[in-house]
Amino acid sequence: MNSLRRDAKSFDYILFALVIALAAFGVLMIGSTTGLGRGNVSPLFINQLVFALVGVGILLVMAFVNYEFIAKFFIPIYIVNIALLIVALLMPDTRGVARWIGVNIGGFEFGIQPSEFTKIFMIIFLAKIIDRYRDRINNILVVGLVLGTTAVPVALIILQRSLSASVVTVVIMLVMLYCGKIGYRYIAIGTLVVIPALVFFYVDIHAESPFLLEIGLMQEFQFDRIWNFLYPQGGDATLQNERGLAALSSGLLTGRGLFQNPVVVLEPTNDFIFSVIGAEFGFIGSVAVIFVVLVIVLRCLLIASRSEVFLGRLIATAVAIVIAFQSFTHVAINAWLLPNTGMNFPFISSGGSSMWVFMAMIGLVLNVGMTREYSMFDDMGKTYITDKK
């Protein structure tokens, strides 16, 4: 009979070191955008430093608490996820959106963003569901269960006007279904649904009175971002994108140097932090950051491929894809290759929720890498060898 055992010797120190280095670099970049080079130690910089240090602790906890034990609570995890999203909707609007739950711990105030936590909650929940029903993954009821349980948090996130988080949640679901070996007939059906939907969307945004705006599935600012991406008009409408691209390209090959960003970038600590990296470290520095992210993604996929447990493979693969998807989208937005969706850069952009979620994700991946199937015959073999000696 096989069981699971943990092998601490299999801890991936390379993955751990790269994540810590990227988070530390992110803290430095937050400092750069908030005037650290001029001696200004801003509250945002201090907050991000605290978030990163706490995040390391979260990573280690998630790495050494059996992930299968965590996954046993997949239903309570899902319920907590939905409850937090609903509470966020009841909170006062911040800049026209309701995404944060205010928290005060010993005078240290910060906001928890439930839509960020949805990413790891749904990875655990969907991985457990698909692992449990892997032999019936093509049953219409199982597919419906996955789609239905994903639709609820996606709908709540859309109501919070967070397009990026809702897209990432859908990506997590699609990755899980694909890794669960869903039948190609479902993929074909999905394609037949998506293509007409995209055509309808393109036609609708050109309509005099867009239907999606009228029914509230899109907000005015989201519509404007897409329209101005397709048809740049200059002025305030494209100012954020123009400054982001100007900063990204201003660094040329080697960059202007740390704390030397000449362009005033809007949302420099979050949505457009890669533009600041490009300005200060140039093309070489930007490629180096992308390379580090690529190695992190590949290490996650390597751990997934080596995992002897299906649940672990699902979790590690989903984490790898989320990091890759968010990083690629963030860079593409900063280069004005995609419309601005407010996609943060994993481990680098400001925010405690994002930092903690991605640290927890890496902790789970390290956990998967240290978990091995163990058979009672292993000990019998070791005893036999010892006796022979």
Short mmCIF file of C-alpha atoms in Angstrom, two decimals:
data_model
loop_
_atom_site.label_atom_id
_atom_site.label_comp_id
_atom_site.label_asym_id
_atom_site.label_seq_id
_atom_site.Cartn_x
_atom_site.Cartn_y
_atom_site.Cartn_z
CA MET A 1 0.00 0.00 0.00
CA ASN A 2 1.39 3.42 -0.98
CA SER A 3 1.27 6.59 1.11
CA LEU A 4 2.82 10.03 0.88
CA ARG A 5 5.98 11.13 2.60
CA ARG A 6 7.84 14.40 2.62
CA ASP A 7 11.48 14.60 1.59
CA ALA A 8 12.98 17.90 2.79
CA LYS A 9 16.12 17.13 0.76
CA SER A 10 14.06 17.78 -2.39
CA PHE A 11 13.42 21.41 -1.43
CA ASP A 12 14.05 23.46 -4.59
CA TYR A 13 16.53 26.06 -3.37
CA ILE A 14 16.91 27.51 -6.86
CA LEU A 15 13.20 28.29 -7.12
CA PHE A 16 13.18 29.65 -3.57
CA ALA A 17 16.20 31.90 -4.19
CA LEU A 18 14.83 33.26 -7.48
CA VAL A 19 11.49 34.16 -5.91
CA ILE A 20 13.17 35.89 -2.95
CA ALA A 21 15.46 37.79 -5.33
CA LEU A 22 12.52 38.90 -7.50
CA ALA A 23 10.53 40.04 -4.45
CA ALA A 24 13.54 41.97 -3.10
CA PHE A 25 14.01 43.60 -6.49
CA GLY A 26 10.32 44.53 -6.44
CA VAL A 27 10.71 46.24 -3.07
CA LEU A 28 13.67 48.18 -4.47
CA MET A 29 11.63 49.25 -7.50
CA ILE A 30 8.78 50.42 -5.25
CA GLY A 31 11.37 52.50 -3.42
CA SER A 32 12.64 53.88 -6.71
CA THR A 33 9.18 55.01 -7.81
CA THR A 34 8.45 56.65 -4.45
CA GLY A 35 11.63 58.72 -4.13
CA LEU A 36 14.02 56.44 -2.22
CA GLY A 37 16.88 57.79 -4.31
CA ARG A 38 16.16 61.25 -2.88
CA GLY A 39 16.15 59.97 0.67
CA ASN A 40 12.37 59.67 0.85
CA VAL A 41 11.48 56.48 2.72
CA SER A 42 7.78 56.39 1.84
CA PRO A 43 5.07 54.43 3.69
CA LEU A 44 4.43 52.50 0.45
CA PHE A 45 8.04 51.32 0.41
CA ILE A 46 7.90 50.29 4.08
CA ASN A 47 4.59 48.51 3.51
CA GLN A 48 5.96 46.57 0.55
CA LEU A 49 9.02 45.55 2.57
CA VAL A 50 6.76 44.26 5.34
CA PHE A 51 4.53 42.50 2.81
CA ALA A 52 7.56 40.77 1.28
CA LEU A 53 8.92 39.62 4.67
CA VAL A 54 5.52 38.31 5.74
CA GLY A 55 5.22 36.70 2.31
CA VAL A 56 8.41 34.70 2.89
CA GLY A 57 6.89 33.38 6.10
CA ILE A 58 3.70 32.42 4.25
CA LEU A 59 5.79 30.67 1.60
CA LEU A 60 7.58 28.55 4.19
CA VAL A 61 4.35 27.64 5.99
CA MET A 62 2.72 26.56 2.72
CA ALA A 63 5.86 24.62 1.79
CA PHE A 64 5.97 22.51 4.95
CA VAL A 65 2.28 21.93 5.72
CA ASN A 66 1.11 18.90 3.74
CA TYR A 67 -0.72 20.30 0.71
CA GLU A 68 -3.02 17.27 0.60
CA PHE A 69 -4.11 18.15 4.12
CA ILE A 70 -4.83 21.72 2.97
CA ALA A 71 -6.76 20.43 -0.05
CA LYS A 72 -9.05 18.39 2.22
CA PHE A 73 -10.67 21.68 3.20
CA PHE A 74 -11.44 22.62 -0.41
CA ILE A 75 -15.13 23.22 0.29
CA PRO A 76 -14.57 25.56 3.30
CA ILE A 77 -11.86 27.30 1.23
CA TYR A 78 -14.39 27.88 -1.56
CA ILE A 79 -17.02 29.17 0.87
CA VAL A 80 -14.52 31.58 2.46
CA ASN A 81 -13.55 32.76 -1.02
CA ILE A 82 -17.15 33.59 -1.95
CA ALA A 83 -17.80 35.20 1.45
CA LEU A 84 -14.76 37.49 1.11
CA LEU A 85 -15.80 38.53 -2.40
CA ILE A 86 -19.27 39.41 -1.17
CA VAL A 87 -17.89 41.37 1.79
CA ALA A 88 -15.63 43.32 -0.60
CA LEU A 89 -18.69 44.32 -2.62
CA LEU A 90 -20.27 45.73 0.54
CA MET A 91 -17.21 47.87 1.33
CA PRO A 92 -17.11 51.60 0.45
CA ASP A 93 -15.86 52.25 -3.08
CA THR A 94 -12.21 53.18 -3.56
CA ARG A 95 -11.57 55.09 -6.78
CA GLY A 96 -14.92 53.91 -8.09
CA VAL A 97 -14.41 50.22 -7.35
CA ALA A 98 -15.15 47.95 -4.38
CA ARG A 99 -12.26 45.47 -4.18
CA TRP A 100 -10.65 45.94 -0.78
CA ILE A 101 -11.44 44.98 2.79
CA GLY A 102 -9.73 47.35 5.23
CA VAL A 103 -7.60 45.76 7.96
CA ASN A 104 -5.88 47.38 10.95
CA ILE A 105 -3.35 45.31 12.90
CA GLY A 106 -1.60 47.17 15.69
CA GLY A 107 -1.95 50.47 13.88
CA PHE A 108 -0.65 48.97 10.61
CA GLU A 109 -3.42 49.62 8.09
CA PHE A 110 -3.74 47.88 4.76
CA GLY A 111 -6.40 46.51 2.43
CA ILE A 112 -7.00 42.86 1.59
CA GLN A 113 -8.06 42.28 -2.00
CA PRO A 114 -10.20 39.12 -2.08
CA SER A 115 -10.04 38.85 -5.88
CA GLU A 116 -6.30 38.20 -5.55
CA PHE A 117 -6.88 35.43 -3.00
CA THR A 118 -9.42 33.90 -5.38
CA LYS A 119 -6.50 32.78 -7.55
CA ILE A 120 -4.96 30.44 -4.98
CA PHE A 121 -8.31 29.46 -3.48
CA MET A 122 -9.58 28.36 -6.90
CA ILE A 123 -6.34 26.54 -7.70
CA ILE A 124 -6.75 24.43 -4.55
CA PHE A 125 -10.51 23.99 -5.00
CA LEU A 126 -10.49 23.07 -8.69
CA ALA A 127 -7.43 20.84 -8.32
CA LYS A 128 -9.20 18.83 -5.63
CA ILE A 129 -12.45 18.62 -7.64
CA ILE A 130 -10.68 17.44 -10.79
CA ASP A 131 -8.46 15.06 -8.83
CA ARG A 132 -11.53 13.53 -7.15
CA TYR A 133 -13.43 13.11 -10.44
CA ARG A 134 -10.50 12.53 -12.78
CA ASP A 135 -11.97 9.23 -14.02
CA ARG A 136 -15.25 11.02 -14.86
CA ILE A 137 -13.82 14.32 -16.08
CA ASN A 138 -15.81 14.10 -19.33
CA ASN A 139 -19.11 13.55 -17.54
CA ILE A 140 -21.37 16.50 -18.27
CA LEU A 141 -22.22 16.83 -14.58
CA VAL A 142 -18.54 17.09 -13.59
CA VAL A 143 -17.85 19.64 -16.32
CA GLY A 144 -20.93 21.56 -15.22
CA LEU A 145 -19.72 21.48 -11.61
CA VAL A 146 -16.37 22.97 -12.62
CA LEU A 147 -17.96 25.63 -14.82
CA GLY A 148 -20.63 26.53 -12.29
CA THR A 149 -18.34 26.82 -9.29
CA THR A 150 -15.97 28.98 -11.33
CA ALA A 151 -18.75 31.21 -12.67
CA VAL A 152 -19.77 32.36 -9.19
CA PRO A 153 -16.47 33.99 -8.15
CA VAL A 154 -15.92 35.29 -11.70
CA ALA A 155 -19.31 37.04 -11.60
CA LEU A 156 -18.55 38.57 -8.19
CA ILE A 157 -15.14 39.77 -9.40
CA ILE A 158 -16.71 41.33 -12.49
CA LEU A 159 -19.09 43.21 -10.20
CA GLN A 160 -15.96 44.53 -8.46
CA ARG A 161 -14.81 45.80 -11.87
CA SER A 162 -11.62 43.75 -11.84
CA LEU A 163 -11.31 42.43 -15.38
CA SER A 164 -7.77 41.11 -14.87
CA ALA A 165 -8.62 38.94 -11.85
CA SER A 166 -11.70 37.51 -13.56
CA VAL A 167 -9.65 36.60 -16.65
CA VAL A 168 -6.97 34.92 -14.52
CA THR A 169 -9.64 32.88 -12.71
CA VAL A 170 -11.01 31.66 -16.04
CA VAL A 171 -7.46 30.78 -17.16
CA ILE A 172 -7.00 28.71 -13.99
CA MET A 173 -10.18 26.77 -14.78
CA LEU A 174 -9.14 26.14 -18.39
CA VAL A 175 -5.68 24.93 -17.33
CA MET A 176 -7.18 22.59 -14.75
CA LEU A 177 -9.62 21.09 -17.24
CA TYR A 178 -6.91 20.63 -19.86
CA CYS A 179 -4.54 18.98 -17.37
CA GLY A 180 -7.43 16.79 -16.26
CA LYS A 181 -7.57 15.55 -19.89
CA ILE A 182 -10.99 16.85 -20.76
CA GLY A 183 -12.28 15.47 -24.05
CA TYR A 184 -11.68 17.33 -27.30
CA ARG A 185 -15.41 17.54 -27.93
CA TYR A 186 -15.66 19.97 -25.01
CA ILE A 187 -12.72 21.95 -26.37
CA ALA A 188 -14.47 22.09 -29.75
CA ILE A 189 -17.72 23.22 -28.13
CA GLY A 190 -15.84 25.89 -26.18
CA THR A 191 -14.18 27.12 -29.37
CA LEU A 192 -17.53 27.30 -31.14
CA VAL A 193 -18.84 29.43 -28.28
CA VAL A 194 -15.80 31.71 -27.90
CA ILE A 195 -15.33 32.64 -31.56
CA PRO A 196 -18.89 33.99 -32.10
CA ALA A 197 -18.64 35.72 -28.70
CA LEU A 198 -15.49 37.54 -29.80
CA VAL A 199 -17.13 38.53 -33.08
CA PHE A 200 -20.18 39.82 -31.18
CA PHE A 201 -17.90 41.74 -28.78
CA TYR A 202 -16.04 43.41 -31.65
CA VAL A 203 -19.28 44.39 -33.37
CA ASP A 204 -20.87 45.54 -30.10
CA ILE A 205 -18.08 47.95 -29.13
CA HIS A 206 -18.57 49.65 -32.50
CA ALA A 207 -22.32 49.98 -31.97
CA GLU A 208 -23.84 53.36 -31.19
CA SER A 209 -25.26 51.98 -27.91
CA PRO A 210 -23.12 48.96 -26.91
CA PHE A 211 -25.29 46.21 -25.45
CA LEU A 212 -22.61 45.14 -22.94
CA LEU A 213 -22.55 48.66 -21.52
CA GLU A 214 -26.31 48.85 -21.27
CA ILE A 215 -26.65 45.62 -19.29
CA GLY A 216 -23.68 46.44 -17.05
CA LEU A 217 -21.30 43.62 -18.07
CA MET A 218 -18.79 46.30 -19.03
CA GLN A 219 -18.04 49.59 -17.33
CA GLU A 220 -17.44 52.83 -19.17
CA PHE A 221 -13.75 52.98 -18.24
CA GLN A 222 -13.21 49.39 -19.46
CA PHE A 223 -14.89 50.20 -22.75
CA ASP A 224 -12.75 53.34 -23.13
CA ARG A 225 -9.53 51.39 -22.52
CA ILE A 226 -10.33 48.90 -25.27
CA TRP A 227 -11.54 51.58 -27.68
CA ASN A 228 -8.47 53.74 -27.14
CA PHE A 229 -6.24 50.71 -27.64
CA LEU A 230 -7.88 49.97 -30.99
CA TYR A 231 -8.10 53.62 -32.02
CA PRO A 232 -5.54 55.75 -30.12
CA GLN A 233 -6.69 59.35 -30.02
CA GLY A 234 -3.99 60.91 -27.86
CA GLY A 235 -4.60 63.27 -24.96
CA ASP A 236 -5.86 62.10 -21.58
CA ALA A 237 -7.45 58.97 -23.09
CA THR A 238 -4.09 57.36 -23.88
CA LEU A 239 -1.84 59.27 -21.47
CA GLN A 240 -1.20 56.26 -19.24
CA ASN A 241 -0.16 54.03 -22.15
CA GLU A 242 1.92 56.74 -23.82
CA ARG A 243 3.90 57.51 -20.67
CA GLY A 244 4.37 53.83 -19.90
CA LEU A 245 5.73 53.14 -23.37
CA ALA A 246 7.89 56.28 -23.28
CA ALA A 247 9.45 55.23 -19.97
CA LEU A 248 9.97 51.64 -21.14
CA SER A 249 11.78 52.76 -24.28
CA SER A 250 13.73 55.61 -22.66
CA GLY A 251 16.24 53.23 -21.06
CA LEU A 252 17.55 52.10 -24.46
CA LEU A 253 20.05 49.22 -24.12
CA THR A 254 21.51 49.54 -20.61
CA GLY A 255 19.12 51.94 -18.87
CA ARG A 256 19.57 55.31 -17.20
CA GLY A 257 20.45 53.81 -13.85
CA LEU A 258 18.65 53.09 -10.58
CA PHE A 259 16.42 55.98 -9.41
CA GLN A 260 16.85 57.66 -12.82
CA ASN A 261 13.43 57.39 -14.48
CA PRO A 262 12.88 60.63 -16.46
CA VAL A 263 9.23 59.97 -17.37
CA VAL A 264 6.35 60.51 -14.96
CA VAL A 265 4.48 57.18 -15.21
CA LEU A 266 0.91 56.80 -14.00
CA GLU A 267 0.46 53.86 -11.57
CA PRO A 268 4.25 53.27 -11.51
CA THR A 269 4.20 50.98 -8.46
CA ASN A 270 1.66 48.55 -9.85
CA ASP A 271 0.19 48.44 -13.36
CA PHE A 272 3.20 50.06 -15.06
CA ILE A 273 6.14 49.04 -12.90
CA PHE A 274 7.78 47.20 -15.81
CA SER A 275 8.01 50.54 -17.62
CA VAL A 276 10.08 51.87 -14.71
CA ILE A 277 12.31 48.80 -14.91
CA GLY A 278 12.84 49.48 -18.61
CA ALA A 279 13.72 53.13 -17.97
CA GLU A 280 16.22 52.40 -15.21
CA PHE A 281 17.77 49.14 -16.46
CA GLY A 282 17.13 49.29 -20.19
CA PHE A 283 16.57 46.41 -22.59
CA ILE A 284 19.19 44.23 -20.91
CA GLY A 285 17.69 44.68 -17.47
CA SER A 286 14.16 44.10 -18.75
CA VAL A 287 15.18 40.89 -20.48
CA ALA A 288 16.99 39.77 -17.31
CA VAL A 289 13.79 40.20 -15.25
CA ILE A 290 11.78 38.30 -17.86
CA PHE A 291 14.43 35.55 -17.86
CA VAL A 292 14.17 35.16 -14.07
CA VAL A 293 10.38 34.84 -14.36
CA LEU A 294 10.83 32.30 -17.16
CA VAL A 295 13.15 30.18 -15.01
CA ILE A 296 10.65 30.33 -12.13
CA VAL A 297 7.89 29.13 -14.45
CA LEU A 298 10.08 26.33 -15.84
CA ARG A 299 11.07 25.21 -12.32
CA CYS A 300 7.37 25.00 -11.42
CA LEU A 301 6.65 22.95 -14.54
CA LEU A 302 9.63 20.70 -13.79
CA ILE A 303 8.28 20.02 -10.31
CA ALA A 304 4.86 19.33 -11.83
CA SER A 305 6.31 16.85 -14.33
CA ARG A 306 8.21 15.00 -11.59
CA SER A 307 5.30 14.84 -9.16
CA GLU A 308 3.99 11.34 -8.51
CA VAL A 309 0.68 12.75 -7.25
CA PHE A 310 -1.96 13.95 -9.71
CA LEU A 311 -3.24 16.62 -7.31
CA GLY A 312 0.28 18.00 -7.00
CA ARG A 313 0.76 18.09 -10.76
CA LEU A 314 -2.44 20.07 -11.16
CA ILE A 315 -1.45 22.62 -8.51
CA ALA A 316 2.12 23.14 -9.74
CA THR A 317 1.05 23.44 -13.39
CA ALA A 318 -1.68 25.96 -12.58
CA VAL A 319 0.75 28.09 -10.55
CA ALA A 320 3.26 28.07 -13.42
CA ILE A 321 0.63 29.16 -15.95
CA VAL A 322 -0.76 31.92 -13.74
CA ILE A 323 2.70 33.41 -13.18
CA ALA A 324 3.51 33.16 -16.89
CA PHE A 325 0.14 34.59 -17.98
CA GLN A 326 0.21 37.55 -15.59
CA SER A 327 3.84 38.38 -16.35
CA PHE A 328 3.34 38.21 -20.13
CA THR A 329 0.16 40.29 -19.97
CA HIS A 330 1.76 42.92 -17.72
CA VAL A 331 4.75 43.30 -20.04
CA ALA A 332 2.50 43.43 -23.13
CA ILE A 333 0.35 46.16 -21.55
CA ASN A 334 3.43 48.21 -20.67
CA ALA A 335 4.62 47.86 -24.27
CA TRP A 336 1.13 48.92 -25.46
CA LEU A 337 0.59 45.59 -27.19
CA LEU A 338 -2.57 44.94 -25.16
CA PRO A 339 -5.22 47.25 -23.67
CA ASN A 340 -4.70 48.18 -20.04
CA THR A 341 -6.48 45.70 -17.75
CA GLY A 342 -4.70 46.56 -14.50
CA MET A 343 -2.62 43.36 -14.48
CA ASN A 344 0.07 43.41 -11.80
CA PHE A 345 3.54 41.90 -12.15
CA PRO A 346 4.00 38.86 -9.86
CA PHE A 347 6.35 39.51 -6.90
CA ILE A 348 7.27 43.00 -8.17
CA SER A 349 4.12 45.15 -8.28
CA SER A 350 3.00 46.77 -5.03
CA GLY A 351 0.31 45.21 -2.87
CA GLY A 352 0.21 42.83 0.06
CA SER A 353 -2.56 40.61 -1.31
CA SER A 354 -0.73 39.92 -4.56
CA MET A 355 2.60 39.33 -2.80
CA TRP A 356 1.10 36.92 -0.26
CA VAL A 357 -0.88 35.01 -2.86
CA PHE A 358 2.10 34.42 -5.14
CA MET A 359 4.34 33.54 -2.21
CA ALA A 360 1.72 31.03 -1.06
CA MET A 361 1.55 29.61 -4.59
CA ILE A 362 5.31 29.06 -4.69
CA GLY A 363 5.10 27.49 -1.23
CA LEU A 364 2.58 24.99 -2.59
CA VAL A 365 4.82 24.20 -5.55
CA LEU A 366 7.81 23.61 -3.25
CA ASN A 367 5.50 21.43 -1.16
CA VAL A 368 4.60 19.37 -4.21
CA GLY A 369 8.28 18.98 -5.04
CA MET A 370 9.05 17.54 -1.61
CA THR A 371 6.17 15.04 -1.57
CA ARG A 372 6.87 11.49 -2.70
CA GLU A 373 4.82 8.33 -2.89
CA TYR A 374 6.07 5.84 -0.36
CA SER A 375 5.49 2.09 -0.25
CA MET A 376 5.76 -0.24 2.74
CA PHE A 377 8.08 -2.35 0.58
CA ASP A 378 10.63 0.47 0.59
CA ASP A 379 11.37 -0.13 4.27
CA MET A 380 11.36 -3.87 3.75
CA GLY A 381 13.98 -3.49 1.06
CA LYS A 382 16.12 -1.23 3.25
CA THR A 383 15.86 -3.72 6.15
CA TYR A 384 16.85 -6.58 3.89
CA ILE A 385 19.92 -4.72 2.63
CA THR A 386 20.94 -3.79 6.18
CA ASP A 387 20.58 -7.40 7.36
CA LYS A 388 22.69 -8.67 4.46
CA LYS A 389 25.45 -6.27 5.46
#
